[in-house]
XYZ file of C-alpha atoms in Angstrom:
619
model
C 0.000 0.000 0.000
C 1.530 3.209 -1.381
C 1.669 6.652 1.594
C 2.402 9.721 1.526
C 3.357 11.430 4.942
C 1.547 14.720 5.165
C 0.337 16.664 7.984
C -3.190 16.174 9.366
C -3.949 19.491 8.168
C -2.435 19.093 4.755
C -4.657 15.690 4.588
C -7.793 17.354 5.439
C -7.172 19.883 2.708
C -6.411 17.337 -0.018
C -9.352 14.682 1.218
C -11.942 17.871 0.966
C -10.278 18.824 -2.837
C -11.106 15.459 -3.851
C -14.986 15.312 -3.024
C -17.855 14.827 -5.128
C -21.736 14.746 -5.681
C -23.816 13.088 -8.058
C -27.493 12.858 -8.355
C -29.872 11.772 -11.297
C -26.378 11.494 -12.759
C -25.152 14.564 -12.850
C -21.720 14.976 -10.865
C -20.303 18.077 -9.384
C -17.473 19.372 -6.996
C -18.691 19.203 -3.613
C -16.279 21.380 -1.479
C -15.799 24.501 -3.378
C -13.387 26.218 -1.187
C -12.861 27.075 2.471
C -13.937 30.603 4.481
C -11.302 30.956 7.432
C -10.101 33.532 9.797
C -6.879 32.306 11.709
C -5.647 32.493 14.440
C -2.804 30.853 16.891
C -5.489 27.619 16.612
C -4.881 27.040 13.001
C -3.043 29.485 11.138
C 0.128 27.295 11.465
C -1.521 24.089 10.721
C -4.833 24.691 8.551
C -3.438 27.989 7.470
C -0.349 26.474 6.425
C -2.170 23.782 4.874
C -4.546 26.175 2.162
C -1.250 28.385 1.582
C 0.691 25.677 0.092
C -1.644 23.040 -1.011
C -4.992 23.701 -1.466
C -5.492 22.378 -5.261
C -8.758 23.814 -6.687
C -10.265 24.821 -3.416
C -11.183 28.445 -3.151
C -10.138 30.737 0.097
C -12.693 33.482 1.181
C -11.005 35.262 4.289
C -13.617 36.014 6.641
C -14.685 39.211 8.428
C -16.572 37.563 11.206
C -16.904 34.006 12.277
C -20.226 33.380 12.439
C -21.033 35.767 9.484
C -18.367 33.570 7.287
C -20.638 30.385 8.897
C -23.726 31.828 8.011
C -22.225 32.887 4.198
C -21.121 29.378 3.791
C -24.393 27.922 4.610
C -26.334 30.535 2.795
C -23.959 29.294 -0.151
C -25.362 25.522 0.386
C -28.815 26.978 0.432
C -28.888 28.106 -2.651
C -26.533 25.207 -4.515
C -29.575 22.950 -3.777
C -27.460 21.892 -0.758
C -24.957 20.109 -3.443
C -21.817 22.418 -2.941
C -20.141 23.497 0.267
C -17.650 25.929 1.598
C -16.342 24.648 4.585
C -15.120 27.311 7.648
C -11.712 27.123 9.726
C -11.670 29.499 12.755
C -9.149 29.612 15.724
C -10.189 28.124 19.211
C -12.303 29.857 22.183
C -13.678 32.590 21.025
C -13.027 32.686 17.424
C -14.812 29.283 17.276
C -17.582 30.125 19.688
C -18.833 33.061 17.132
C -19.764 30.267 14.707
C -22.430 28.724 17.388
C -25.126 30.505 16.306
C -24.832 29.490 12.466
C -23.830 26.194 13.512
C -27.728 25.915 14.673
C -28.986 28.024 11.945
C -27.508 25.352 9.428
C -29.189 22.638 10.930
C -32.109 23.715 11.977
C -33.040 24.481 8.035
C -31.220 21.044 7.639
C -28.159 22.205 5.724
C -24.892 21.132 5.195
C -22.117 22.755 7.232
C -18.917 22.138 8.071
C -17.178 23.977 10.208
C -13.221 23.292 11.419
C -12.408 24.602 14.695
C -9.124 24.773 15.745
C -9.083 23.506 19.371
C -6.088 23.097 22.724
C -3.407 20.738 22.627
C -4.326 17.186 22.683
C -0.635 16.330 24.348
C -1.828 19.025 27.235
C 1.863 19.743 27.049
C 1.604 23.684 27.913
C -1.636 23.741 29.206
C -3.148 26.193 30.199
C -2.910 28.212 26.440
C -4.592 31.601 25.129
C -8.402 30.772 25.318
C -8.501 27.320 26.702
C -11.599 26.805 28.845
C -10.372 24.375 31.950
C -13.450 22.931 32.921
C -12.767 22.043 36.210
C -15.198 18.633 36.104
C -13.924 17.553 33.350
C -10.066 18.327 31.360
C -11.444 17.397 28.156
C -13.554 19.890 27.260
C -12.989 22.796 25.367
C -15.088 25.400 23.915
C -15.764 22.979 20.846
C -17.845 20.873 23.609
C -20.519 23.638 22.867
C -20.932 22.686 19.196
C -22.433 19.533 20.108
C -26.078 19.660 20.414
C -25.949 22.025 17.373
C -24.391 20.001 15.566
C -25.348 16.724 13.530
C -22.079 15.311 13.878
C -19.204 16.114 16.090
C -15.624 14.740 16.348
C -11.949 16.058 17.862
C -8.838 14.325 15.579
C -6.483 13.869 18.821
C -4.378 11.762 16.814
C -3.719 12.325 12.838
C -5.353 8.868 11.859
C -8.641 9.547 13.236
C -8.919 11.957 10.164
C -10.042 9.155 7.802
C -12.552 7.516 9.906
C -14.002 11.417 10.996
C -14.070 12.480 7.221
C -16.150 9.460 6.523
C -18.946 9.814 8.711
C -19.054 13.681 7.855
C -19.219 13.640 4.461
C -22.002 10.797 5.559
C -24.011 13.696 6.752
C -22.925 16.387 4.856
C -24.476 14.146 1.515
C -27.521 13.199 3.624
C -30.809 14.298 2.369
C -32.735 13.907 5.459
C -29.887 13.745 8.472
C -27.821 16.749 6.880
C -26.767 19.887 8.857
C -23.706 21.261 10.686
C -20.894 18.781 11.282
C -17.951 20.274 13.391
C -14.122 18.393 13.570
C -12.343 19.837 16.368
C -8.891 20.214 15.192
C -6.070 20.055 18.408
C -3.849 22.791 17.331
C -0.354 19.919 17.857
C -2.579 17.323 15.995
C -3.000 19.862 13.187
C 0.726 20.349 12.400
C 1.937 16.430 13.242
C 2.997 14.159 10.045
C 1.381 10.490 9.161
C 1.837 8.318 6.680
C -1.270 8.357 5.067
C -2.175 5.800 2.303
C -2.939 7.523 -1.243
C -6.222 5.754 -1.650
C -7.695 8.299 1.324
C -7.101 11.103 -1.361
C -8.616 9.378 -4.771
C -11.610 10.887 -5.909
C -14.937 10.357 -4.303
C -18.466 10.552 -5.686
C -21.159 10.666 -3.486
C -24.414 9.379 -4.692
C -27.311 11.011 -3.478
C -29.802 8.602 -3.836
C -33.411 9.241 -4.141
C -35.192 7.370 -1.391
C -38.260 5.748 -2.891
C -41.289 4.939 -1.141
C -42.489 1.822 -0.412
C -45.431 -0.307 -2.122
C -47.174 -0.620 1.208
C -46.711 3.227 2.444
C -47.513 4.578 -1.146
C -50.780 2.416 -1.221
C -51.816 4.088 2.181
C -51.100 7.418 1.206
C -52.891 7.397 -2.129
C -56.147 5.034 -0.442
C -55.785 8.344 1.999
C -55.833 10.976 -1.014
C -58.559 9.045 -2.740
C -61.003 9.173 0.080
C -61.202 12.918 0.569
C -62.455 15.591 -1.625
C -60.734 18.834 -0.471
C -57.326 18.330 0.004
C -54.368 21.221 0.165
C -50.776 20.578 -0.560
C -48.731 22.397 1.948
C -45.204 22.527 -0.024
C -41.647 23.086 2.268
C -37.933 23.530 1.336
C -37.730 19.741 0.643
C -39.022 20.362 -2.985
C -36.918 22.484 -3.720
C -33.736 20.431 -2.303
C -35.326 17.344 -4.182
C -35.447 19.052 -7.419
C -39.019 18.304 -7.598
C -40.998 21.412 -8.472
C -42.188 20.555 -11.636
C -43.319 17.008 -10.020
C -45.483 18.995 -7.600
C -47.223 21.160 -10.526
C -48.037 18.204 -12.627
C -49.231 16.906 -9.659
C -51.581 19.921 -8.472
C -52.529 19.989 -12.134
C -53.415 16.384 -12.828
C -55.553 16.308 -9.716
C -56.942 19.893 -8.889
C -55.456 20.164 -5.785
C -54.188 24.012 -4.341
C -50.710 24.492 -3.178
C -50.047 26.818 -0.428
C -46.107 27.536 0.636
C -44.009 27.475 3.574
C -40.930 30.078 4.310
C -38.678 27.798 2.624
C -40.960 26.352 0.088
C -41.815 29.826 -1.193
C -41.609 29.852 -5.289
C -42.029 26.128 -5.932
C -44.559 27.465 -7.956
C -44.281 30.978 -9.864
C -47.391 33.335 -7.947
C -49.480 33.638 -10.738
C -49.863 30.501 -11.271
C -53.931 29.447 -10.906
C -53.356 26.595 -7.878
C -50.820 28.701 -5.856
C -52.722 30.324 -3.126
C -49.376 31.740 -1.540
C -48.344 31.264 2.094
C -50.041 29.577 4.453
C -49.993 29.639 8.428
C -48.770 32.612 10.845
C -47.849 34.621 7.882
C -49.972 32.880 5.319
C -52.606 34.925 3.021
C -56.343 34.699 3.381
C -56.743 32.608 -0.012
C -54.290 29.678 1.567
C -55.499 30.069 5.164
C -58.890 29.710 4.413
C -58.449 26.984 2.082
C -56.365 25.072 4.789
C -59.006 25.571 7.322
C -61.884 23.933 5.636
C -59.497 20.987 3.803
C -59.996 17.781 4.685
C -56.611 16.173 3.755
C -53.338 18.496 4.498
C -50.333 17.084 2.052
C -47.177 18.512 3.703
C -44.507 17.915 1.357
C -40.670 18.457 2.443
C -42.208 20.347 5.624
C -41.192 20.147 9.176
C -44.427 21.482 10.377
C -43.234 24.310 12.436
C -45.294 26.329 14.413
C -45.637 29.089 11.742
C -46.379 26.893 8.912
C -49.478 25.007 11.324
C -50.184 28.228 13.229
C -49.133 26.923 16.535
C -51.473 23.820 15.498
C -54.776 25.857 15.014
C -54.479 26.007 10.806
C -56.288 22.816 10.088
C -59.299 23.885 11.646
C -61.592 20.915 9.929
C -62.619 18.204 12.083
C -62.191 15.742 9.324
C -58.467 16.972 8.641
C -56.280 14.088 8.233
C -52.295 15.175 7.659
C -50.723 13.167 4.770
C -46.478 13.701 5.999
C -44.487 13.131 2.417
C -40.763 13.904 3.847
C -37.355 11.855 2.885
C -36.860 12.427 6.748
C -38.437 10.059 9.054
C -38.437 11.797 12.083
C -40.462 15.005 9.871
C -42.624 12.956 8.463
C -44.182 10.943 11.532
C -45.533 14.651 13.390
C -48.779 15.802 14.165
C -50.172 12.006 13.986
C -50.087 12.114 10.295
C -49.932 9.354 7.857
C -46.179 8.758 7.260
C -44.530 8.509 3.175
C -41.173 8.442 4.318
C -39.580 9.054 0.798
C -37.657 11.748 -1.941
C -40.516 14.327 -2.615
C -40.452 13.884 -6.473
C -40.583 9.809 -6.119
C -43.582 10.036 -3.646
C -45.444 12.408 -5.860
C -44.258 10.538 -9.241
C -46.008 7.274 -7.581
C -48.884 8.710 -5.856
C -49.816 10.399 -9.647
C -49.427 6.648 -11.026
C -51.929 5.173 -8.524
C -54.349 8.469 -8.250
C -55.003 8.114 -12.058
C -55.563 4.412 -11.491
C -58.565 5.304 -9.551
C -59.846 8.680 -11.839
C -59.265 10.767 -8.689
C -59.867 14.446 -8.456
C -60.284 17.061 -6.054
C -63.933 18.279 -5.498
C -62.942 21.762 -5.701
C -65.425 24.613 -7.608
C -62.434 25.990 -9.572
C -64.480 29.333 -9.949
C -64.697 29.559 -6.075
C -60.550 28.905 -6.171
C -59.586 31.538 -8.478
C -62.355 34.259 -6.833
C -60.391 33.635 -3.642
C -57.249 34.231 -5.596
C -57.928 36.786 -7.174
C -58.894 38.921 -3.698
C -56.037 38.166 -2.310
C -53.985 39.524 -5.568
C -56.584 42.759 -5.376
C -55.465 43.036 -1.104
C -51.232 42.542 -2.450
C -51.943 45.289 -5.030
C -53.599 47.572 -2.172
C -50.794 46.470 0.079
C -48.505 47.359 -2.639
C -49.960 50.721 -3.714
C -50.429 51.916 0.021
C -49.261 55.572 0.501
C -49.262 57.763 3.585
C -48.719 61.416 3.565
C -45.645 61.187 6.872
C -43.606 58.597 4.997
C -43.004 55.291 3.218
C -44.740 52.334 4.136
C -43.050 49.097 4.182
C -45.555 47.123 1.878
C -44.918 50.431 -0.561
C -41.590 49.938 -0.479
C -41.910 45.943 -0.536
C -44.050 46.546 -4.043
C -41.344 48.983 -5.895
C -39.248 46.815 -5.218
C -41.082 43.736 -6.431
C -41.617 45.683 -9.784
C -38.411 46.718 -10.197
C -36.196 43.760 -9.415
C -35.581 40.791 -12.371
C -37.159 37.694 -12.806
C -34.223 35.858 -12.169
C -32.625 37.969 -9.331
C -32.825 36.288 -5.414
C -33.774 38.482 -2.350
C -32.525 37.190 0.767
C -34.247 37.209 4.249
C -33.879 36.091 7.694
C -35.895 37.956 11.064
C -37.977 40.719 11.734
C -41.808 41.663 9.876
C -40.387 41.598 6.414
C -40.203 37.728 6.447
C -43.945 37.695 7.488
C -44.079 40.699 4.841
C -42.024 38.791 2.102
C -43.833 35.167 2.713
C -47.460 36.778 2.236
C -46.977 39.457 -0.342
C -43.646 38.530 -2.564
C -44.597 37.524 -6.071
C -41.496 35.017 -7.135
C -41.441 33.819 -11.266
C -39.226 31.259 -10.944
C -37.891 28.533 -8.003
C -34.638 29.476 -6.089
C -35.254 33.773 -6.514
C -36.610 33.806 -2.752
C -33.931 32.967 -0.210
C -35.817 32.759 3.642
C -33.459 32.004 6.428
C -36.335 31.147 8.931
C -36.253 28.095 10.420
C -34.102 29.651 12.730
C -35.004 33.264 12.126
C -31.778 34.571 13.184
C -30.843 37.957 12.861
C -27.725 38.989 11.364
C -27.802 35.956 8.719
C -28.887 38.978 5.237
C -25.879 39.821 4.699
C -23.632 37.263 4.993
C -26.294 34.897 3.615
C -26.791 37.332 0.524
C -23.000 37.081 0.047
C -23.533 33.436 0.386
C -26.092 33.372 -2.411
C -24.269 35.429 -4.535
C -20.936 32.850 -4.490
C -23.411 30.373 -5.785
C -25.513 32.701 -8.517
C -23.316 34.393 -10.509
C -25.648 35.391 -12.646
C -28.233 38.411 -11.938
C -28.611 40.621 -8.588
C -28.739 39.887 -5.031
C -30.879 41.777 -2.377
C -30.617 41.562 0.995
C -33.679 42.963 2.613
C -32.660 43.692 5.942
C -33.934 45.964 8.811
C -31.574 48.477 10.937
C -31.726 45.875 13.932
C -30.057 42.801 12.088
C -28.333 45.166 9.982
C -25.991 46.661 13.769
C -26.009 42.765 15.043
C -23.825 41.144 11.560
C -23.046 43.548 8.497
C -19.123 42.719 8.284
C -19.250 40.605 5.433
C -20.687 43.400 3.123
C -16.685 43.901 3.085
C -16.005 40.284 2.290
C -18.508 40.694 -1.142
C -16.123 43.798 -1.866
C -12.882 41.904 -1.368
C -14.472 38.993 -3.931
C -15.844 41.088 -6.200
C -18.988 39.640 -5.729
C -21.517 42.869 -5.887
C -24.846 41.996 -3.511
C -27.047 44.890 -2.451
C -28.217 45.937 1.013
C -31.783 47.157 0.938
C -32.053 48.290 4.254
C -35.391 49.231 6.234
C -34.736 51.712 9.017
C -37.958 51.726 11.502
C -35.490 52.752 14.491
C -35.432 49.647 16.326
C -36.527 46.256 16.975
C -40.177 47.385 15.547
C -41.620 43.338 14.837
C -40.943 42.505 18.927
C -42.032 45.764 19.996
C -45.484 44.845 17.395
C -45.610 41.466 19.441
C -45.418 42.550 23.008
C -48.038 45.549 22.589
C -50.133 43.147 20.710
C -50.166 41.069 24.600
C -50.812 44.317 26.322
C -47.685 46.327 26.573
C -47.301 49.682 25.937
C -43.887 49.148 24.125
C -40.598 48.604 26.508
C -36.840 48.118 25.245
C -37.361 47.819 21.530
C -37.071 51.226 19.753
C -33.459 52.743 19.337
C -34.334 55.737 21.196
C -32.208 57.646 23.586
C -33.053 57.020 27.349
C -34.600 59.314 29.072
C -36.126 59.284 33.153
C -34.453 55.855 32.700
C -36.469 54.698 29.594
C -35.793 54.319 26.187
C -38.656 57.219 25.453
C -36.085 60.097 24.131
C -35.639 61.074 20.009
C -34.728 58.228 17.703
C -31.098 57.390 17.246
C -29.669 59.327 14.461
C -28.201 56.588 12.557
C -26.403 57.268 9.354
C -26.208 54.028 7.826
C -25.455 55.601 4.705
C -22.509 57.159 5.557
C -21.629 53.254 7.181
C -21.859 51.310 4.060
C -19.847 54.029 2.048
C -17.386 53.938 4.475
C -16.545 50.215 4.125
C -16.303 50.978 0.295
C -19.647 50.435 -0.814
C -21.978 52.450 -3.120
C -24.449 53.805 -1.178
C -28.179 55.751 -1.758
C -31.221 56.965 0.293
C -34.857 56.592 -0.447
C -37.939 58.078 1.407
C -40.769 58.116 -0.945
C -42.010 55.390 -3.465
C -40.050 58.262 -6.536
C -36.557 58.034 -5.171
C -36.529 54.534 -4.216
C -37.091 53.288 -7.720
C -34.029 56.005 -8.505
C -31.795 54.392 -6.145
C -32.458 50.918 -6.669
C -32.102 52.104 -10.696
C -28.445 53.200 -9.491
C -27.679 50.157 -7.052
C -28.481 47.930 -10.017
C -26.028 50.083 -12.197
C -23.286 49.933 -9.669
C -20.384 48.060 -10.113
C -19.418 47.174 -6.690
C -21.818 46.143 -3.674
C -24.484 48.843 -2.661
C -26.649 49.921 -0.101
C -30.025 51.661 -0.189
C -31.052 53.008 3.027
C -35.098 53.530 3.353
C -36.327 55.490 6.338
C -39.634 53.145 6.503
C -42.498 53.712 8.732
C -43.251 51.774 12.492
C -45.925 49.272 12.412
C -47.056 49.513 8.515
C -46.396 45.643 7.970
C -49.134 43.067 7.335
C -50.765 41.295 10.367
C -53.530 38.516 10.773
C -55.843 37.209 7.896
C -57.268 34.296 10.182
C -54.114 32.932 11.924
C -52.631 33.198 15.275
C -49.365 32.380 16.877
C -49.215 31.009 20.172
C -46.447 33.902 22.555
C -47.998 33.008 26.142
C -48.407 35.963 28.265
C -48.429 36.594 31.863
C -51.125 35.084 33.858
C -51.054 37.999 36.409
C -50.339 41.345 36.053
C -51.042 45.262 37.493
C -52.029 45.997 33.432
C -55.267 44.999 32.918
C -54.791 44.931 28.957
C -51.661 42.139 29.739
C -54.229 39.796 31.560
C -57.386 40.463 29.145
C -54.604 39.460 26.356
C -53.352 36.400 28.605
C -57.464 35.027 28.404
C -57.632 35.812 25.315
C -54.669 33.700 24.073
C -55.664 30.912 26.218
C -58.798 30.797 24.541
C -57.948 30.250 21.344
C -55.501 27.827 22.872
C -58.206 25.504 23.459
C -58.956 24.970 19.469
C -55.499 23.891 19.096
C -54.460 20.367 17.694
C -53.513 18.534 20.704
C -50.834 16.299 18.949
């Protein structure tokens, strides 16, 4: 057996340049590159590694950990989950910053890996820079905190581990239903010490992604399920999308006349227009897709994980009859809210399902008429919506239509927390799969800019917007820099409503009168005092970007017209007005509030919630 006597580091570099993907056939790379920022954990073993033998993998120096983390997943996202950029960071608190996107990753179940550097595994000089010392225990580090955000977690304490670590990562990383964030803690010694590795751990690997089909017995019960209801609703999630299948599902809808309403992430399986779509559905669904779901009698949740949004805290499927049909390639998705389980790859399930459904003649009992009517007045309320002006400033639906109109087909908006994801899901009119890019499984602030640089690595082609409000925009917007250094233009379209305005919405909405959530200046010990004068604008062209104001429906179409004509990354700063996002249309989120209280608006809020607690699905 022939070696060749690297360093762990150096292995790890050449084992991830030699990694590929295949599905229906078609291979590509699977690591494009690596995002780092070193430090004393791995600049001399890692660092070393990429400087002098990286091959074909790309190097993206980071500006912030996690904001590199969330880039790289963001990067996945929109690759269909079939390229990654794996991170390197430093130990303590270099590697603690990517925490947060470590979670974000797999909570929207996508593939991340992330390469701490971590403390000596010979303990030689213990205590270094940044090592923990749990008292309890001498083997943890800070990489211990990685673990239950992570899908699979390792430490390499001596070089050979490597091979058997890489395995069972790149088993998850390739995994349509167990994928997420897998994290190799790399010893900073164990990094820089030589093995003789054998030269078969470096020949090229394809990994097949196999399409999970469904079995006879599960398909029969599903479509036996279908076949004895009349009004049933296909909830579509992200899995659709990641299992290519989004034609499938319109044939589908087609064939048997059934409506389609979207999650966050399923958002533009079909284009808006089309005549089943009835848009979002749950917390911040629209009336056409609500309603529908509350009178069906068969919910289809394809490539879902049923969070509370999408069921609206379990209240959405208001029928009696309503029986859940759970089509997900992951088990452990596909057996919640007592459903009927088709544990399979979306487009298989649907492909056999059609074959047996035409078998019988089935179709939908649905007054087609009474469909599009209900479509067509929730198009009339987005138009409204759209076209809404105010005489003491810009409304964030106005702005949310200009730019709707004014961005291409083929361009991708990126989103993550605040009201404009409840804004974007109800009111965004996508053309074509992949152009809307929701970060909300986790909803974590800070991910729009870093995840629109993310999306931009992997879509060359056409613009990037990251819609973003002033509070995520102060928590994460170091990467903008990053898209400057690659030459890979994205555009900040920020939304200034001085504060944390979708929390402060929330608690007055229980009975508060507003605490802690507006950027004011504190005043008699409050935050009651003028706004924060901000100039955000004068931010972004400091870092080097190209940067333009908007406060009217006129000069926003102007900037964005000059942001689109820019050459380098931009930002368009929108003074937007407090509390003009959409609310409502028949759903309700559960946010328990306090049982006793001096405000008697908090405890009439409190019964009221409880109330409609009662009509919730128990399971």
């Amino acid at each position: 057996m022939s070696t060749v006597r690297l360093t762990m580091a150096q292995a790890l570099v050449r084992y991830l340049d030699a990694q590929y993907v295949e599905i229906d056939g078609e291979e590509r790379k699977f690591v494009t590159g690596v995002m780092g920022i070193f430090g004393h954990g791995n600049v001399t073993g890692i660092g070393e590694a990429l400087e002098r033998g990286r091959g074909s993998l790309d190097f993206i120096q980071g500006k912030s950990e996690q904001g590199m983390a969330h880039a790289a997943a963001a990067y996945a996202k929109q690759s269909g989950r079939l390229a990654i950029y794996a991170c390197t960071s430093s130990i303590g608190p270099g590697a603690l910053n990517m925490v947060t996107a470590a979670a974000t990753a797999t909570v929207n179940r996508i593939p991340l890996l992330l390469l701490p550097g971590d403390i000596f595994a010979d303990r030689q000089p213990d205590p270094v820079l940044q090592q923990l010392e749990h008292p309890m225990d001498y083997t943890v580090s800070a990489n211990d905190a990685f673990k239950p955000v992570s899908r699979y977690w390792d430490r390499i304490t001596r070089p050979e581990q490597l091979m058997s670590a890489m395995a069972q990562a790149m088993r998850v990383l390739t995994d349509p239903a167990d994928t997420g964030t897998v994290t190799i803690a790399l010893p900073q010694d164990v990094q820089a010490e030589a093995y003789d590795y054998p030269e078969a751990f470096f020949r090229k690997r394809v990994h097949s992604i196999d399409r999970r089909p469904p079995s006879s017995s599960a398909l029969a019960r599903a479509a036996k399920l279908i076949a004895d209801k009349k009004r049933p609703v296909i909830v579509a999630g992200g899995g659709v999308h990641y299992a290519l299948a989004t034609e499938t599902l319109r044939k589908f809808a087609e064939q048997f006349g059934i409506p389609v309403t979207e999650t966050q992430a399923g958002k533009s399986v079909l284009p808006w227009n089309h005549p089943l779509n009835l848009g979002a559905v749950g917390v911040t669904g629209t009336l056409a897709a609500n309603r529908t779901a509350a009178e069906a009698d068969l919910v289809i949740a394809v490539g879902t994980r049923l969070s509370d949004f999408t069921t609206a805290s379990k209240t959405a499927f208001a029928n009696p009859e309503a029986e859940l049909l759970c089509v997900n390639v992951a088990a452990f998705d596909a057996h919640k809210l007592d459903g009927t389980a088709l544990v399979a790859d979306a487009k298989l399930a649907l492909e056999g399902l059609a074959g047996l459904l035409t078998q019988q003649g089935y179709r939908a009992d649905y007054d087609c008429a009474a469909l599009s009517a209900r479509k067509a007045e929730w198009n009339a309320e987005v138009d409204a919506l759209y076209a809404l002006e105010r005489g003491d400033g810009l409304t964030q639906t106005r702005a949310l239509g200009v730019i709707n109109e004014f961005i291409g087909e083929d361009d991708v908006i990126v989103c993550a927390a605040g009201s404009l994801p409840g804004d974007l899901h109800r009111l965004w009119r996508p053309g074509k799969p992949q152009t809307y890019h929701m970060e909300y499984g986790f909803s974590c602030m800070g991910y729009e800019i870093s995840g629109a640089f993310g999306a931009k690595l992997a879509r060359r082609e056409g613009e990037v917007y990251a819609l973003v409000g002033d509070g995520s925009f102060l928590m994460l917007h170091s990467e903008l820099v990053t898209s400057l250094q690659e030459r890979r233009k994205i555009n900040v379209l920020l939304f200034d409503n001085h504060g944390f305005q979708c929390i402060h919405n929330l608690q007055r909405g229980h009975g508060s009168d507003g605490f802690g959530n507006e950027f004011r200046y504190k005043e008699a010990g409050v935050l009651g005092g003028d706004p924060l004068p901000i100039d955000f604008r004068a931010l972004a062209a400091s870092l080097g970007c190209a940067a333009f104001a908007a406060h009217d429906a006129d000069s926003l179409r102007a900037a964005l017209e000059q942001a689109a004509a820019s050459d380098r990354s931009t930002l368009v700063h929108m003074q937007v007005l407090p509390g003009t996002n959409t609310d409502g249309y028949e759903s309700w989120w559960r946010v328990d509030g306090a049982a006793v209280s001096v405000s008697p608006k908090v405890t009439a809020a409190h019964e009221a919630n409880a109330k409609i607690r009662s009509q919730a699905r128990p399971i």
